[in-house]
């Protein structure tokens, strides 16, 4: 809806004195009422405007033709300008300024102040080019209107202001300038560098006191919010004037103290405040509040420059009060200025407790390093932040640069002790990560170890990997479980085998052959017919047949296998470009007809199509999907048509009302009907369904954050409250053989799956699920060394114990037995670090397990532990030892 644009109306009052006016923004329709209201207060309204009037209203009418283009939005400025140029060329000379000003008004109404300013200047240029006479009141009103809207560049306003002295008597020119300044800064635009000089010159020409005029002008400017956005050139050009005024008058001194300009000139600004004497006015509570605001100001735009030395010196001169300083300044940044914090603590200022999420960045501090941080280290509340900062810095850069900082050396020792403690407290995966952090964080060689604080070597030597390995073996390893039919198919196809889920069927394939495996065994096989040029390919099982697709470097092509749906090779559209279609945890269901839900719709034989499948849940009757991964909402889905229905929840979730402050972690919830013939699953079943409902604290999943506290419950009632790990949301509770309900482990992560304890504090292992051996990280490969290909999480329901007696022995394995096993493996690796088998440890592993795949798994875990032990020994001695991956 078009709106009546704002106009600037100026009013005079006899008590204001010469040259002072009041500017009121109003609309054309409101002008009579505004004039009447101001008149009752004794103000005199402006006289009626007169200007050159064109013979017709052609300029206004022509501008109306541009208005729809302006209001449309999304139209480039160049397009609007080009259209306006064409129209302007066909107008009478007298109509051109009116046209451009009307177009400028339309741009203002559409919220395009910069475009409006450009069109306004075209109008003024047309008046100059054609020598058109303009009534001064009209000219002033036009400038004030666009200045008040923040549409005019400083150069244009400065030029108009400079011409006031040429067009008016000195007194009026001065009054007009003040009026213009009020409208311009009121419109949100900062003053131009020459403005104070112009004010002083016009005041002097009008016979006024130039000092008083300058004081009034700066009082107006320093109160205007727009002035803090003034350029550095403005401040530097007027430094002498500001110092002179601020030393004489308290008002500008106080205004400068609380201005905090945007320009990158912090040290210059503090020197100005010091020279004016403004800093001596700070005391008590005002000093604390000012320091807090200055800390926030220094963080603007994530600025990373040094803390001004003058500010740090000022802190020692100020008198602390009871009001606390908040040196983090901006909650948005969350980074505490370490130098400023240290200076405030050393000077005795009360400092607010650090808020959650606040950090100290030692990397930034080291760039300038102005203080020794001793005061922070002596303050228990902030020493915790300093300790965390040491760990964060060590992870990125190592601790070498911190060793010559006296306040940080004890924290380096504490960091090493904490990492060694992580090895003692956690599982083998925790130990591996701790050793990796130590390896990258400690300076290399004997000289590096010699430079470390006292106690570091002893902390590393005291880390006992045998205790950690014992804890993990008692918790259980993946190779205790297996799926014989899948293992056999994977062995036949070799290490390059890949898999595609069609739950409850899993397709295993390589370049030559595909095998579909279900809970009851093999379902279908096919010999692939791939061209020699096909490098990437996939095989999808649906409705009893295979869709084979490959990439020929130009487009995807593929065919359906034997039967009525057999097709010759042809193009295959890919939604999202995925050649290997993804699905949440592997739940790409086969519907009641046996067709795989691909995308949101069942894939029928003969239909060439590939697409990622959204996260799906099914109770055997109804399907639910999460249409957008970023939105935690489930919608009912008809896989026959792909149409979405109403938003709802499966009964398994709906029957569990959430307490206040918790929300469903939809991306981690699973639900599926128990396949025919399956009676037991290590993940639990109620006899009809399998799956888990997962909830988190409200807000813990925001911005990818996954480390909050979760509640996870299975359909059979199993329950845990683990802490999530970075990037890994818990999705299942697994009962490894002879572990019992109290020994269940938490499974977290989709492609890289962690096993952690029920609290989420100790991580035992990580395996790569749903991918071939060539994509598996070395540590994850060792953690599933006996399993040729780890299925996606959805298919872990089909795993069963391989060697129940061996699992029973592992649940109660003694630390002494594990230590003997570790000693033997360490001797094997010390003799040959590259060896994959452990001949000295093999006979001890054979006593623990009989199944060859479980023996292979135990060998992998023992090798990991032996590698960690050797690495710790080398770190303590200042030697090097390569990690196994």
PDB file of C-alpha atoms in Angstrom, residues 253-470:
ATOM      1  CA  UNK A 253      33.834  15.869  27.516  1.00  0.00           C
ATOM      2  CA  UNK A 254      31.146  13.600  28.916  1.00  0.00           C
ATOM      3  CA  UNK A 255      29.667  12.984  25.458  1.00  0.00           C
ATOM      4  CA  UNK A 256      33.049  11.990  24.018  1.00  0.00           C
ATOM      5  CA  UNK A 257      33.667   9.606  26.911  1.00  0.00           C
ATOM      6  CA  UNK A 258      30.519   7.619  26.095  1.00  0.00           C
ATOM      7  CA  UNK A 259      30.587   7.838  22.311  1.00  0.00           C
ATOM      8  CA  UNK A 260      32.688   4.753  21.253  1.00  0.00           C
ATOM      9  CA  UNK A 261      33.096   5.530  17.516  1.00  0.00           C
ATOM     10  CA  UNK A 262      32.956   2.759  14.895  1.00  0.00           C
ATOM     11  CA  UNK A 263      36.123   3.880  13.115  1.00  0.00           C
ATOM     12  CA  UNK A 264      39.154   1.638  13.670  1.00  0.00           C
ATOM     13  CA  UNK A 265      41.093   4.169  15.748  1.00  0.00           C
ATOM     14  CA  UNK A 266      40.893   2.881  19.323  1.00  0.00           C
ATOM     15  CA  UNK A 267      44.354   3.964  20.461  1.00  0.00           C
ATOM     16  CA  UNK A 268      43.916   7.388  18.826  1.00  0.00           C
ATOM     17  CA  UNK A 269      40.525   7.783  20.490  1.00  0.00           C
ATOM     18  CA  UNK A 270      41.821   6.894  23.956  1.00  0.00           C
ATOM     19  CA  UNK A 271      44.621   9.415  23.490  1.00  0.00           C
ATOM     20  CA  UNK A 272      41.995  12.031  22.576  1.00  0.00           C
ATOM     21  CA  UNK A 273      39.984  11.217  25.707  1.00  0.00           C
ATOM     22  CA  UNK A 274      43.141  11.424  27.789  1.00  0.00           C
ATOM     23  CA  UNK A 275      44.116  14.779  26.288  1.00  0.00           C
ATOM     24  CA  UNK A 276      40.659  16.244  26.875  1.00  0.00           C
ATOM     25  CA  UNK A 277      40.660  15.085  30.503  1.00  0.00           C
ATOM     26  CA  UNK A 278      37.559  12.931  29.972  1.00  0.00           C
ATOM     27  CA  UNK A 279      39.230   9.853  31.498  1.00  0.00           C
ATOM     28  CA  UNK A 280      39.794  11.650  34.792  1.00  0.00           C
ATOM     29  CA  UNK A 281      36.005  11.952  35.154  1.00  0.00           C
ATOM     30  CA  UNK A 282      35.657   8.162  35.514  1.00  0.00           C
ATOM     31  CA  UNK A 283      35.181   6.846  39.022  1.00  0.00           C
ATOM     32  CA  UNK A 284      33.507   3.958  40.861  1.00  0.00           C
ATOM     33  CA  UNK A 285      30.504   2.400  39.193  1.00  0.00           C
ATOM     34  CA  UNK A 286      30.864   4.606  36.111  1.00  0.00           C
ATOM     35  CA  UNK A 287      34.422   3.343  35.634  1.00  0.00           C
ATOM     36  CA  UNK A 288      33.275  -0.305  35.727  1.00  0.00           C
ATOM     37  CA  UNK A 289      30.422   0.333  33.307  1.00  0.00           C
ATOM     38  CA  UNK A 290      32.704   2.244  30.947  1.00  0.00           C
ATOM     39  CA  UNK A 291      35.306  -0.559  30.970  1.00  0.00           C
ATOM     40  CA  UNK A 292      32.579  -3.097  30.188  1.00  0.00           C
ATOM     41  CA  UNK A 293      31.355  -0.997  27.274  1.00  0.00           C
ATOM     42  CA  UNK A 294      34.908  -0.517  26.041  1.00  0.00           C
ATOM     43  CA  UNK A 295      35.492  -4.286  26.150  1.00  0.00           C
ATOM     44  CA  UNK A 296      32.384  -4.819  24.013  1.00  0.00           C
ATOM     45  CA  UNK A 297      33.487  -2.008  21.705  1.00  0.00           C
ATOM     46  CA  UNK A 298      36.889  -3.635  21.162  1.00  0.00           C
ATOM     47  CA  UNK A 299      35.139  -6.848  20.039  1.00  0.00           C
ATOM     48  CA  UNK A 300      33.107  -5.155  17.296  1.00  0.00           C
ATOM     49  CA  UNK A 301      33.193  -6.976  13.975  1.00  0.00           C
ATOM     50  CA  UNK A 302      35.213  -9.776  15.624  1.00  0.00           C
ATOM     51  CA  UNK A 303      38.162  -7.412  15.637  1.00  0.00           C
ATOM     52  CA  UNK A 304      41.398  -9.168  16.645  1.00  0.00           C
ATOM     53  CA  UNK A 305      43.802  -6.248  17.154  1.00  0.00           C
ATOM     54  CA  UNK A 306      45.733  -5.687  20.362  1.00  0.00           C
ATOM     55  CA  UNK A 307      44.209  -4.120  23.427  1.00  0.00           C
ATOM     56  CA  UNK A 308      45.250  -0.435  23.411  1.00  0.00           C
ATOM     57  CA  UNK A 309      48.177  -0.060  25.847  1.00  0.00           C
ATOM     58  CA  UNK A 310      46.713   3.238  27.034  1.00  0.00           C
ATOM     59  CA  UNK A 311      43.584   1.369  28.153  1.00  0.00           C
ATOM     60  CA  UNK A 312      45.638  -1.094  30.190  1.00  0.00           C
ATOM     61  CA  UNK A 313      47.540   1.793  31.764  1.00  0.00           C
ATOM     62  CA  UNK A 314      44.262   3.587  32.452  1.00  0.00           C
ATOM     63  CA  UNK A 315      42.933   0.616  34.448  1.00  0.00           C
ATOM     64  CA  UNK A 316      45.750   1.086  36.962  1.00  0.00           C
ATOM     65  CA  UNK A 317      44.814   4.781  37.343  1.00  0.00           C
ATOM     66  CA  UNK A 318      41.097   4.254  37.935  1.00  0.00           C
ATOM     67  CA  UNK A 319      39.564   3.839  41.356  1.00  0.00           C
ATOM     68  CA  UNK A 320      37.638   0.522  41.612  1.00  0.00           C
ATOM     69  CA  UNK A 321      34.069   0.657  42.886  1.00  0.00           C
ATOM     70  CA  UNK A 322      31.566  -2.007  43.848  1.00  0.00           C
ATOM     71  CA  UNK A 323      30.156  -2.439  40.334  1.00  0.00           C
ATOM     72  CA  UNK A 324      31.787  -5.439  38.587  1.00  0.00           C
ATOM     73  CA  UNK A 325      33.538  -5.184  35.238  1.00  0.00           C
ATOM     74  CA  UNK A 326      32.504  -7.610  32.493  1.00  0.00           C
ATOM     75  CA  UNK A 327      35.646  -7.981  30.365  1.00  0.00           C
ATOM     76  CA  UNK A 328      33.969 -10.273  27.840  1.00  0.00           C
ATOM     77  CA  UNK A 329      31.952  -7.192  26.915  1.00  0.00           C
ATOM     78  CA  UNK A 330      29.726  -8.693  24.251  1.00  0.00           C
ATOM     79  CA  UNK A 331      27.847 -11.895  24.987  1.00  0.00           C
ATOM     80  CA  UNK A 332      27.681 -12.361  21.219  1.00  0.00           C
ATOM     81  CA  UNK A 333      31.446 -12.673  20.927  1.00  0.00           C
ATOM     82  CA  UNK A 334      32.090 -14.718  24.049  1.00  0.00           C
ATOM     83  CA  UNK A 335      35.850 -14.071  23.820  1.00  0.00           C
ATOM     84  CA  UNK A 336      37.331 -12.453  26.901  1.00  0.00           C
ATOM     85  CA  UNK A 337      40.104  -9.928  26.387  1.00  0.00           C
ATOM     86  CA  UNK A 338      42.840 -11.649  28.433  1.00  0.00           C
ATOM     87  CA  UNK A 339      45.010  -8.542  28.823  1.00  0.00           C
ATOM     88  CA  UNK A 340      42.080  -6.401  29.967  1.00  0.00           C
ATOM     89  CA  UNK A 341      40.829  -9.102  32.350  1.00  0.00           C
ATOM     90  CA  UNK A 342      44.287  -9.504  33.858  1.00  0.00           C
ATOM     91  CA  UNK A 343      44.671  -5.743  34.261  1.00  0.00           C
ATOM     92  CA  UNK A 344      41.259  -5.412  35.957  1.00  0.00           C
ATOM     93  CA  UNK A 345      41.955  -8.265  38.392  1.00  0.00           C
ATOM     94  CA  UNK A 346      45.419  -6.914  39.197  1.00  0.00           C
ATOM     95  CA  UNK A 347      43.997  -3.433  39.850  1.00  0.00           C
ATOM     96  CA  UNK A 348      41.457  -4.807  42.298  1.00  0.00           C
ATOM     97  CA  UNK A 349      38.337  -4.265  40.197  1.00  0.00           C
ATOM     98  CA  UNK A 350      35.430  -6.585  40.995  1.00  0.00           C
ATOM     99  CA  UNK A 351      35.002  -8.787  37.920  1.00  0.00           C
ATOM    100  CA  UNK A 352      31.766 -10.581  37.037  1.00  0.00           C
ATOM    101  CA  UNK A 353      31.773 -14.374  36.925  1.00  0.00           C
ATOM    102  CA  UNK A 354      32.404 -15.681  33.399  1.00  0.00           C
ATOM    103  CA  UNK A 355      29.190 -16.656  31.626  1.00  0.00           C
ATOM    104  CA  UNK A 356      28.713 -20.077  29.990  1.00  0.00           C
ATOM    105  CA  UNK A 357      30.440 -20.117  26.621  1.00  0.00           C
ATOM    106  CA  UNK A 358      32.982 -17.426  27.451  1.00  0.00           C
ATOM    107  CA  UNK A 359      36.542 -18.312  26.482  1.00  0.00           C
ATOM    108  CA  UNK A 360      40.063 -16.931  26.442  1.00  0.00           C
ATOM    109  CA  UNK A 361      41.909 -17.094  23.127  1.00  0.00           C
ATOM    110  CA  UNK A 362      45.600 -17.570  23.905  1.00  0.00           C
ATOM    111  CA  UNK A 363      46.502 -17.466  20.225  1.00  0.00           C
ATOM    112  CA  UNK A 364      45.221 -13.914  20.015  1.00  0.00           C
ATOM    113  CA  UNK A 365      46.846 -13.004  23.312  1.00  0.00           C
ATOM    114  CA  UNK A 366      50.249 -14.289  22.166  1.00  0.00           C
ATOM    115  CA  UNK A 367      50.194 -12.013  19.116  1.00  0.00           C
ATOM    116  CA  UNK A 368      50.717  -8.980  21.374  1.00  0.00           C
ATOM    117  CA  UNK A 369      51.301 -10.391  24.862  1.00  0.00           C
ATOM    118  CA  UNK A 370      51.105  -7.227  26.931  1.00  0.00           C
ATOM    119  CA  UNK A 371      50.534  -8.764  30.377  1.00  0.00           C
ATOM    120  CA  UNK A 372      51.734 -11.919  32.152  1.00  0.00           C
ATOM    121  CA  UNK A 373      48.234 -13.266  33.060  1.00  0.00           C
ATOM    122  CA  UNK A 374      49.358 -13.906  36.639  1.00  0.00           C
ATOM    123  CA  UNK A 375      46.260 -12.212  38.054  1.00  0.00           C
ATOM    124  CA  UNK A 376      43.979 -14.479  36.008  1.00  0.00           C
ATOM    125  CA  UNK A 377      45.874 -17.558  37.166  1.00  0.00           C
ATOM    126  CA  UNK A 378      45.426 -16.453  40.785  1.00  0.00           C
ATOM    127  CA  UNK A 379      41.655 -15.990  40.437  1.00  0.00           C
ATOM    128  CA  UNK A 380      39.897 -19.382  40.821  1.00  0.00           C
ATOM    129  CA  UNK A 381      36.881 -18.379  38.729  1.00  0.00           C
ATOM    130  CA  UNK A 382      38.915 -17.340  35.727  1.00  0.00           C
ATOM    131  CA  UNK A 383      41.796 -19.774  36.155  1.00  0.00           C
ATOM    132  CA  UNK A 384      39.377 -22.437  34.856  1.00  0.00           C
ATOM    133  CA  UNK A 385      38.993 -20.490  31.634  1.00  0.00           C
ATOM    134  CA  UNK A 386      42.755 -20.124  31.366  1.00  0.00           C
ATOM    135  CA  UNK A 387      43.167 -23.867  31.865  1.00  0.00           C
ATOM    136  CA  UNK A 388      40.621 -24.584  29.121  1.00  0.00           C
ATOM    137  CA  UNK A 389      42.398 -22.068  26.890  1.00  0.00           C
ATOM    138  CA  UNK A 390      45.666 -23.979  27.340  1.00  0.00           C
ATOM    139  CA  UNK A 391      43.975 -27.187  26.176  1.00  0.00           C
ATOM    140  CA  UNK A 392      42.386 -25.479  23.183  1.00  0.00           C
ATOM    141  CA  UNK A 393      45.678 -23.847  22.212  1.00  0.00           C
ATOM    142  CA  UNK A 394      47.578 -27.128  22.627  1.00  0.00           C
ATOM    143  CA  UNK A 395      45.158 -28.902  20.297  1.00  0.00           C
ATOM    144  CA  UNK A 396      45.790 -26.348  17.537  1.00  0.00           C
ATOM    145  CA  UNK A 397      49.379 -25.234  18.027  1.00  0.00           C
ATOM    146  CA  UNK A 398      51.035 -27.317  20.751  1.00  0.00           C
ATOM    147  CA  UNK A 399      52.185 -26.000  24.107  1.00  0.00           C
ATOM    148  CA  UNK A 400      55.704 -24.946  23.103  1.00  0.00           C
ATOM    149  CA  UNK A 401      54.817 -21.250  22.822  1.00  0.00           C
ATOM    150  CA  UNK A 402      53.307 -21.280  26.328  1.00  0.00           C
ATOM    151  CA  UNK A 403      56.281 -22.674  28.221  1.00  0.00           C
ATOM    152  CA  UNK A 404      58.009 -19.337  28.820  1.00  0.00           C
ATOM    153  CA  UNK A 405      54.893 -17.829  30.431  1.00  0.00           C
ATOM    154  CA  UNK A 406      55.229 -18.393  34.152  1.00  0.00           C
ATOM    155  CA  UNK A 407      51.494 -18.247  34.796  1.00  0.00           C
ATOM    156  CA  UNK A 408      50.832 -20.895  32.149  1.00  0.00           C
ATOM    157  CA  UNK A 409      53.478 -23.487  33.000  1.00  0.00           C
ATOM    158  CA  UNK A 410      51.449 -25.018  35.872  1.00  0.00           C
ATOM    159  CA  UNK A 411      48.428 -25.135  33.574  1.00  0.00           C
ATOM    160  CA  UNK A 412      50.463 -26.970  30.913  1.00  0.00           C
ATOM    161  CA  UNK A 413      51.384 -29.525  33.568  1.00  0.00           C
ATOM    162  CA  UNK A 414      47.706 -29.790  34.569  1.00  0.00           C
ATOM    163  CA  UNK A 415      46.710 -30.266  30.917  1.00  0.00           C
ATOM    164  CA  UNK A 416      49.133 -33.169  30.513  1.00  0.00           C
ATOM    165  CA  UNK A 417      47.898 -34.672  33.792  1.00  0.00           C
ATOM    166  CA  UNK A 418      44.265 -34.340  32.621  1.00  0.00           C
ATOM    167  CA  UNK A 419      45.034 -36.092  29.336  1.00  0.00           C
ATOM    168  CA  UNK A 420      46.831 -38.878  31.201  1.00  0.00           C
ATOM    169  CA  UNK A 421      43.836 -39.088  33.522  1.00  0.00           C
ATOM    170  CA  UNK A 422      41.552 -39.450  30.501  1.00  0.00           C
ATOM    171  CA  UNK A 423      43.519 -42.564  29.598  1.00  0.00           C
ATOM    172  CA  UNK A 424      43.023 -43.940  33.107  1.00  0.00           C
ATOM    173  CA  UNK A 425      39.314 -43.111  33.342  1.00  0.00           C
ATOM    174  CA  UNK A 426      37.979 -43.770  29.851  1.00  0.00           C
ATOM    175  CA  UNK A 427      37.870 -46.475  27.255  1.00  0.00           C
ATOM    176  CA  UNK A 428      40.358 -47.338  24.544  1.00  0.00           C
ATOM    177  CA  UNK A 429      38.884 -44.772  22.108  1.00  0.00           C
ATOM    178  CA  UNK A 430      39.305 -42.065  24.754  1.00  0.00           C
ATOM    179  CA  UNK A 431      42.891 -43.178  25.337  1.00  0.00           C
ATOM    180  CA  UNK A 432      43.635 -43.008  21.653  1.00  0.00           C
ATOM    181  CA  UNK A 433      42.313 -39.453  21.360  1.00  0.00           C
ATOM    182  CA  UNK A 434      44.225 -38.403  24.490  1.00  0.00           C
ATOM    183  CA  UNK A 435      47.477 -39.808  23.131  1.00  0.00           C
ATOM    184  CA  UNK A 436      46.879 -38.060  19.810  1.00  0.00           C
ATOM    185  CA  UNK A 437      46.376 -34.753  21.635  1.00  0.00           C
ATOM    186  CA  UNK A 438      49.536 -35.283  23.665  1.00  0.00           C
ATOM    187  CA  UNK A 439      51.517 -36.248  20.572  1.00  0.00           C
ATOM    188  CA  UNK A 440      50.483 -33.111  18.699  1.00  0.00           C
ATOM    189  CA  UNK A 441      50.609 -30.840  21.742  1.00  0.00           C
ATOM    190  CA  UNK A 442      53.974 -31.635  23.314  1.00  0.00           C
ATOM    191  CA  UNK A 443      57.183 -30.236  21.815  1.00  0.00           C
ATOM    192  CA  UNK A 444      59.181 -32.942  20.023  1.00  0.00           C
ATOM    193  CA  UNK A 445      62.392 -34.595  21.111  1.00  0.00           C
ATOM    194  CA  UNK A 446      64.319 -34.877  24.353  1.00  0.00           C
ATOM    195  CA  UNK A 447      64.879 -31.109  24.437  1.00  0.00           C
ATOM    196  CA  UNK A 448      61.149 -30.538  24.268  1.00  0.00           C
ATOM    197  CA  UNK A 449      60.509 -32.881  27.176  1.00  0.00           C
ATOM    198  CA  UNK A 450      63.332 -31.269  29.157  1.00  0.00           C
ATOM    199  CA  UNK A 451      61.639 -27.877  28.754  1.00  0.00           C
ATOM    200  CA  UNK A 452      58.343 -29.147  30.163  1.00  0.00           C
ATOM    201  CA  UNK A 453      57.263 -28.303  33.728  1.00  0.00           C
ATOM    202  CA  UNK A 454      58.129 -30.677  36.525  1.00  0.00           C
ATOM    203  CA  UNK A 455      55.703 -33.583  36.799  1.00  0.00           C
ATOM    204  CA  UNK A 456      54.866 -33.894  33.092  1.00  0.00           C
ATOM    205  CA  UNK A 457      57.105 -36.879  32.432  1.00  0.00           C
ATOM    206  CA  UNK A 458      55.775 -38.652  35.527  1.00  0.00           C
ATOM    207  CA  UNK A 459      52.160 -38.056  34.485  1.00  0.00           C
ATOM    208  CA  UNK A 460      52.777 -39.615  31.071  1.00  0.00           C
ATOM    209  CA  UNK A 461      54.668 -42.569  32.526  1.00  0.00           C
ATOM    210  CA  UNK A 462      51.809 -43.169  34.964  1.00  0.00           C
ATOM    211  CA  UNK A 463      49.199 -43.612  32.212  1.00  0.00           C
ATOM    212  CA  UNK A 464      48.365 -47.336  32.330  1.00  0.00           C
ATOM    213  CA  UNK A 465      46.907 -48.562  29.045  1.00  0.00           C
ATOM    214  CA  UNK A 466      46.414 -52.064  30.483  1.00  0.00           C
ATOM    215  CA  UNK A 467      43.685 -50.715  32.768  1.00  0.00           C
ATOM    216  CA  UNK A 468      42.030 -49.004  29.816  1.00  0.00           C
ATOM    217  CA  UNK A 469      42.135 -52.116  27.619  1.00  0.00           C
ATOM    218  CA  UNK A 470      40.690 -54.190  30.454  1.00  0.00           C
TER     219      UNK A 470
END
